[in-house]
Coordinates of C-alpha atoms and ligand atoms in Angstrom, one line a residue:
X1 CA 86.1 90.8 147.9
X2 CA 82.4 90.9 149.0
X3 CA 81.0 88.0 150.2
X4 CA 76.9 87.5 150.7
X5 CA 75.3 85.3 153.3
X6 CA 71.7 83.8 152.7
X7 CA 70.8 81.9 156.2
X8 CA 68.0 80.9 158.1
X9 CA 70.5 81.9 161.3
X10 CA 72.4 84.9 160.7
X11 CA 73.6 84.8 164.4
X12 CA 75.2 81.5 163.5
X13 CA 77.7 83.4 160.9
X14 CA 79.0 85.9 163.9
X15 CA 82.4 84.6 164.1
X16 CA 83.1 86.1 160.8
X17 CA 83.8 89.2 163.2
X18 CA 86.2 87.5 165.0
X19 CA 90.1 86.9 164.3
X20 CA 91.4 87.1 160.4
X21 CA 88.0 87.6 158.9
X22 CA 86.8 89.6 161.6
X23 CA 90.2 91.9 160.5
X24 CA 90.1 91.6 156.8
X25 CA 86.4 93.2 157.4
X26 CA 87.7 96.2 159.3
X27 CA 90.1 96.9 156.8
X28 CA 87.8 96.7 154.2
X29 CA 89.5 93.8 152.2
X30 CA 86.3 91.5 153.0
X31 CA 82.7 92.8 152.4
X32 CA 80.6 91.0 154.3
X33 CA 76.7 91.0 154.4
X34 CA 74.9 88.8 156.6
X35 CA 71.1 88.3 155.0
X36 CA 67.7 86.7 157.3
X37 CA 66.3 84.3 154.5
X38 CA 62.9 84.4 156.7
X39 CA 63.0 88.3 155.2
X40 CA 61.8 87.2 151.8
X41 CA 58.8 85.0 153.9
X42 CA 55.4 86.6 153.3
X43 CA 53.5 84.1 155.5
X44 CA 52.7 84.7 159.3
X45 CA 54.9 81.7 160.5
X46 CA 57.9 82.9 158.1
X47 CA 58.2 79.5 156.4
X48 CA 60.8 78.2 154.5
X49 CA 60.3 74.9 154.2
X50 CA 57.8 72.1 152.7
X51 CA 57.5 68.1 152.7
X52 CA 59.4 66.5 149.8
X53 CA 57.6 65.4 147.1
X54 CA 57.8 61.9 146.3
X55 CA 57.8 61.5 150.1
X56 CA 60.3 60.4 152.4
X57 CA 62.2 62.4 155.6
X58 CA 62.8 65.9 156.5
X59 CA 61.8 69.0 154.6
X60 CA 62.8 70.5 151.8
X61 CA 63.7 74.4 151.4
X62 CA 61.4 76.6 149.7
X63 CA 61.5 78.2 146.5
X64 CA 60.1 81.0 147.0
X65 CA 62.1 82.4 149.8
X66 CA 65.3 81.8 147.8
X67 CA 64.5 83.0 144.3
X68 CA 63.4 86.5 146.1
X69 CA 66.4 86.3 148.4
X70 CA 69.0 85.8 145.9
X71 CA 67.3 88.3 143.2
X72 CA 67.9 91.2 145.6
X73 CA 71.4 90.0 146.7
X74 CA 72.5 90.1 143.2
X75 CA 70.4 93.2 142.4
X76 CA 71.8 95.3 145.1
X77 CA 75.3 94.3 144.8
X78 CA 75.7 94.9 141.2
X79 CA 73.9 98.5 142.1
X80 CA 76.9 99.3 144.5
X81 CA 79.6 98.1 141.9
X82 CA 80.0 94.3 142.6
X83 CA 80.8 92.5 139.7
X84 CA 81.7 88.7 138.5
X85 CA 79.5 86.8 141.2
X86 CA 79.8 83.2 142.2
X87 CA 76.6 81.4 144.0
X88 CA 78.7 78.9 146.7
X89 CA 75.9 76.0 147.4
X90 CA 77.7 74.4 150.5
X91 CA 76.4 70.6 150.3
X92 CA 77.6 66.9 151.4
X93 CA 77.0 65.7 147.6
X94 CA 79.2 68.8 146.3
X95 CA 82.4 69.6 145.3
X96 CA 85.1 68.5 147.6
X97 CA 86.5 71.8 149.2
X98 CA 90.7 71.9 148.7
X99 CA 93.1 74.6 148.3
X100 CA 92.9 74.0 144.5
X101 CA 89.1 75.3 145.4
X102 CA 90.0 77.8 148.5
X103 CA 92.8 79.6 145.6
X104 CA 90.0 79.6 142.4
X105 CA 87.4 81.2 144.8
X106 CA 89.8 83.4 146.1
X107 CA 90.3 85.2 142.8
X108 CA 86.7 85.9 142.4
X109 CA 85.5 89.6 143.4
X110 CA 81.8 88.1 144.7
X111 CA 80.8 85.1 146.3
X112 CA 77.2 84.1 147.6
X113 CA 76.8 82.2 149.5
X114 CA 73.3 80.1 150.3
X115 CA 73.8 77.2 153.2
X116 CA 70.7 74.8 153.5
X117 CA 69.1 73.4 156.9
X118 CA 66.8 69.9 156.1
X119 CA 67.5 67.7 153.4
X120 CA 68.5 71.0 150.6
X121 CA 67.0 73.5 148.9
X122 CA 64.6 72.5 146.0
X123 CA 66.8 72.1 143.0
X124 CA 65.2 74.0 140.7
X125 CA 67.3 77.3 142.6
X126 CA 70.4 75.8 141.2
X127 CA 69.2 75.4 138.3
X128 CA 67.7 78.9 137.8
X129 CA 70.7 80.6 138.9
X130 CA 73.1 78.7 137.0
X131 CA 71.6 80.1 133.5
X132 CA 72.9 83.4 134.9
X133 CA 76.2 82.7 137.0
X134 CA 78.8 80.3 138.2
X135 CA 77.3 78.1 140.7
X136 CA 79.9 75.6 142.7
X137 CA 78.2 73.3 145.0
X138 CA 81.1 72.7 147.5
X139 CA 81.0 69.8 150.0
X140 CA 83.7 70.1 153.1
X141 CA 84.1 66.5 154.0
X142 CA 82.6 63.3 154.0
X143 CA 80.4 64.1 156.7
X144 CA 76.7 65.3 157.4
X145 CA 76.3 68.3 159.0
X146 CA 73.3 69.8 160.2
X147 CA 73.3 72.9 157.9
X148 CA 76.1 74.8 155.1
X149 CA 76.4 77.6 157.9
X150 CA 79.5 75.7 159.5
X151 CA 81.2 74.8 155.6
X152 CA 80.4 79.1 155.2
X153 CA 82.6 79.6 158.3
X154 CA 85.2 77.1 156.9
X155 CA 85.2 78.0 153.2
X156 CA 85.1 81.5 154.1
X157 CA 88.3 81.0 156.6
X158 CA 90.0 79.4 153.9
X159 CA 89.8 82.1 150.9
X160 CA 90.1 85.0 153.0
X161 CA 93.6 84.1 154.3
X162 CA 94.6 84.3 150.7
X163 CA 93.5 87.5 149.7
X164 CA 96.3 89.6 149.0
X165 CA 97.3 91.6 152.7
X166 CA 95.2 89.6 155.0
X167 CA 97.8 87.9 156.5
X168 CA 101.0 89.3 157.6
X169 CA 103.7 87.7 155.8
X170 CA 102.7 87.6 151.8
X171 CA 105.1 84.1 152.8
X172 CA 102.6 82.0 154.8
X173 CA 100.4 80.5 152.5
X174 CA 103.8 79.4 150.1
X175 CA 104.2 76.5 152.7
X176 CA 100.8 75.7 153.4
X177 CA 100.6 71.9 153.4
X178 CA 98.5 71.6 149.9
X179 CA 99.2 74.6 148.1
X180 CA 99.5 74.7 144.7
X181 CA 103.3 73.6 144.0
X182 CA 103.7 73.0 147.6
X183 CA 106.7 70.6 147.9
X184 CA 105.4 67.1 146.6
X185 CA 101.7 67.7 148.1
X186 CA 103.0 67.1 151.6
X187 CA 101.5 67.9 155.2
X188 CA 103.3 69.8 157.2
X189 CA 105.5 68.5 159.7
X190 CA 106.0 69.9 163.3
X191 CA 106.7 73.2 164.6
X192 CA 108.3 74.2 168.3
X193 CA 108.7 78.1 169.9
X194 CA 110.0 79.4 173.0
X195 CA 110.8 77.7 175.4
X196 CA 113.6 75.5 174.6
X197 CA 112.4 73.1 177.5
X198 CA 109.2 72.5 178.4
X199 CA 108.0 69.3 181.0
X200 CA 111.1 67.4 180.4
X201 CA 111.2 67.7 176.8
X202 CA 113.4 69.6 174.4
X203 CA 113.6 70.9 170.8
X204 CA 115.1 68.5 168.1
X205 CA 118.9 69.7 168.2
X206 CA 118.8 70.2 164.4
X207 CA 116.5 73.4 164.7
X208 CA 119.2 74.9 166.8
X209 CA 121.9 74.0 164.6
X210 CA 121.1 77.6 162.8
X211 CA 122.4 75.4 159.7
X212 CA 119.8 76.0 157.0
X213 CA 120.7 72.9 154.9
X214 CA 120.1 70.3 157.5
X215 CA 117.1 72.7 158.9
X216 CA 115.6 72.0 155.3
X217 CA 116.3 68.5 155.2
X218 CA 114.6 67.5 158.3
X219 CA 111.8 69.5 157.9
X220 CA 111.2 68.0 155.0
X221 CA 111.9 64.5 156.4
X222 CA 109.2 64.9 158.7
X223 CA 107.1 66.1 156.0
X224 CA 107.2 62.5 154.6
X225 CA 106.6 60.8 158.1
X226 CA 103.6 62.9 158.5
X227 CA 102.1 62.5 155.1
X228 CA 103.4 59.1 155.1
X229 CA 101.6 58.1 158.5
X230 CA 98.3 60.2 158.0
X231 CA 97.9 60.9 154.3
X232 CA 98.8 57.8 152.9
X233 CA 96.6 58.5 149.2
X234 CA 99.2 61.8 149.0
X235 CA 102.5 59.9 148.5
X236 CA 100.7 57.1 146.4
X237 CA 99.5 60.2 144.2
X238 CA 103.0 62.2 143.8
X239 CA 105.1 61.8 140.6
X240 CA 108.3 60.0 142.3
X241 CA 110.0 62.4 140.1
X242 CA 109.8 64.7 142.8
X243 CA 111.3 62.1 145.5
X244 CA 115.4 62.8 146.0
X245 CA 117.5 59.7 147.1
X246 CA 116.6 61.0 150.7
X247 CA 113.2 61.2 150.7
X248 CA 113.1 57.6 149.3
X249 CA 115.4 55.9 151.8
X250 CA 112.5 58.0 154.6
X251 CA 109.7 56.5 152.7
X252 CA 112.0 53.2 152.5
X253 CA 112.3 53.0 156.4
X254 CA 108.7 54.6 156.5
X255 CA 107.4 51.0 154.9
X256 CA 107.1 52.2 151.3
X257 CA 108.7 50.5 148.5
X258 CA 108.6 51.9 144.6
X259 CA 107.0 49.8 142.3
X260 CA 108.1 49.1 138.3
X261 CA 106.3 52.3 137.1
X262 CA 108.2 54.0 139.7
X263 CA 105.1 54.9 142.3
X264 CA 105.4 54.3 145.6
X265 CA 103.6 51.8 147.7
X266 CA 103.3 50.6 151.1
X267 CA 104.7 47.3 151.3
X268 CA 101.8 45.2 153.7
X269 CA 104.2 44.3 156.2
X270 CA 105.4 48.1 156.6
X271 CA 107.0 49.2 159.2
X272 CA 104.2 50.8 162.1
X273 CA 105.7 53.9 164.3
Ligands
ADE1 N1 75.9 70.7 154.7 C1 75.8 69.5 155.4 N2 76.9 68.8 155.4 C2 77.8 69.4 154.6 C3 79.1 69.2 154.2 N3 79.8 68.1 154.5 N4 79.7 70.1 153.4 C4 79.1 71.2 153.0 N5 77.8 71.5 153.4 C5 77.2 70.6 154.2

């Protein structure tokens, strides 16, 4: 995969070096070119930004800067063989980033990607480079940040884990608390190592039991107490279908009750941990 970064502070993208990334780009799985927007300036104080029209706070990026910037990206990558490229707009009012998204992005062979600082980039960038390619504005949480350079670190994080040998064990990412088909859109619960005492406190007895069965079970009970105690929205969302007469007597002591249609709810006076 090759992945293109616009930014007003390459420095801020050095992590991608680091870690998973930073080994997916020495084994040549990940492509990664880091670009200086201030490049495609041609004035003596490099700018990039201008006041908004219609008025009001902050700046607005430039574009100028952008339309050259992008226009070589795409010119030079297609030159060395890229193909199929996706422009990644990282923005509060975007998309919201999920696996769902982290998987679809994953399958592309291209993505650029072209973080803002100030209030955005002048709109008419999106709108020229969406006559010519995808163009996914993608938001990482209901949150401001101060730029798209730390969702590009995130989204980034997220894809390249799922490109095929980047991690280890081709297993991982089966479990991963909200992949695709993972069980009933659960968190994942807790997870203990070496040693088998630590400060006073042990390791529930079940994962010693070496019985798979109950190993199963109680992971997935504490699935449910999780998702039950931090993601509320995800067992209001799941098709009971997928509950067993377990998992409802958990969600039953857990507070929740099933209503006509067969949803689960949490009754008001639930039970609190
Ligand atoms: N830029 C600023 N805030 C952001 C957010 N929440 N997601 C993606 N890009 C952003």
């Amino acid at each position: 995969m090759r992945l293109d970064v616009v930014t007003i502070f390459p420095e801020y993208l050095d992590p991608l070096d680091v870690s998973l990334v930073g080994k997916a780009r020495a084994s040549g799985r990940l492509d990664v070119q880091v670009h200086d927007l201030r490049g495609w300036t041609h004035d003596r104080h490099n700018t990039v930004d201008d006041t908004p029209y219609g008025g009001g706070p902050g700046m607005v990026m430039k574009t100028g800067p952008w339309g050259e910037a992008l226009d070589e990206v795409l010119a030079d990558g297609y030159e060395t063989g890229a193909r199929g490229p996706v422009l990644v707009v990282p923005t509060p009012s975007g998309r919201p980033f999920t696996q769902e998204l982290a998987v679809e992005l994953s399958g592309r062979p291209w993505l650029i990607f072209a973080p803002a600082r100030y209030e955005g980039i002048d709109r008419r960038v999106v709108e020229e480079y969406a006559t010519r390619i995808p163009v996914v504005e993608v938001s990482i949480g209901d949150y401001v940040l101060a730029g798209g350079e730390a969702a590009v670190l995130v989204i980034t994080e997220a894809v390249a884990r799922l490109l095929p040998g980047v991690l280890g064990n081709a297993e991982s990412h089966r479990d991963d608390s909200f992949a695709p088909g993972a069980m009933a859109d659960l968190l994942e619960g807790p997870v203990y190592t070496k040693p088998p005492e630590w400060r006073g406190r042990g390791i529930p007895g079940v994962l010693l039991s070496g019985h798979h069965g109950r190993i199963a079970r109680w992971r997935r009970d504490e699935a449910f107490r999780r998702t039950a105690l931090n993601r509320p929205d995800l067992i209001e969302r799941c098709d009971p279908a997928v509950f067993d007469k377990k998992d409802r007597e958990t969600l039953s002591i857990l507070g929740w009750s099933p209503e006509p249609g067969g949803r689960f709810w949490r009754r008001p006076d639930g039970v609190e941990e």
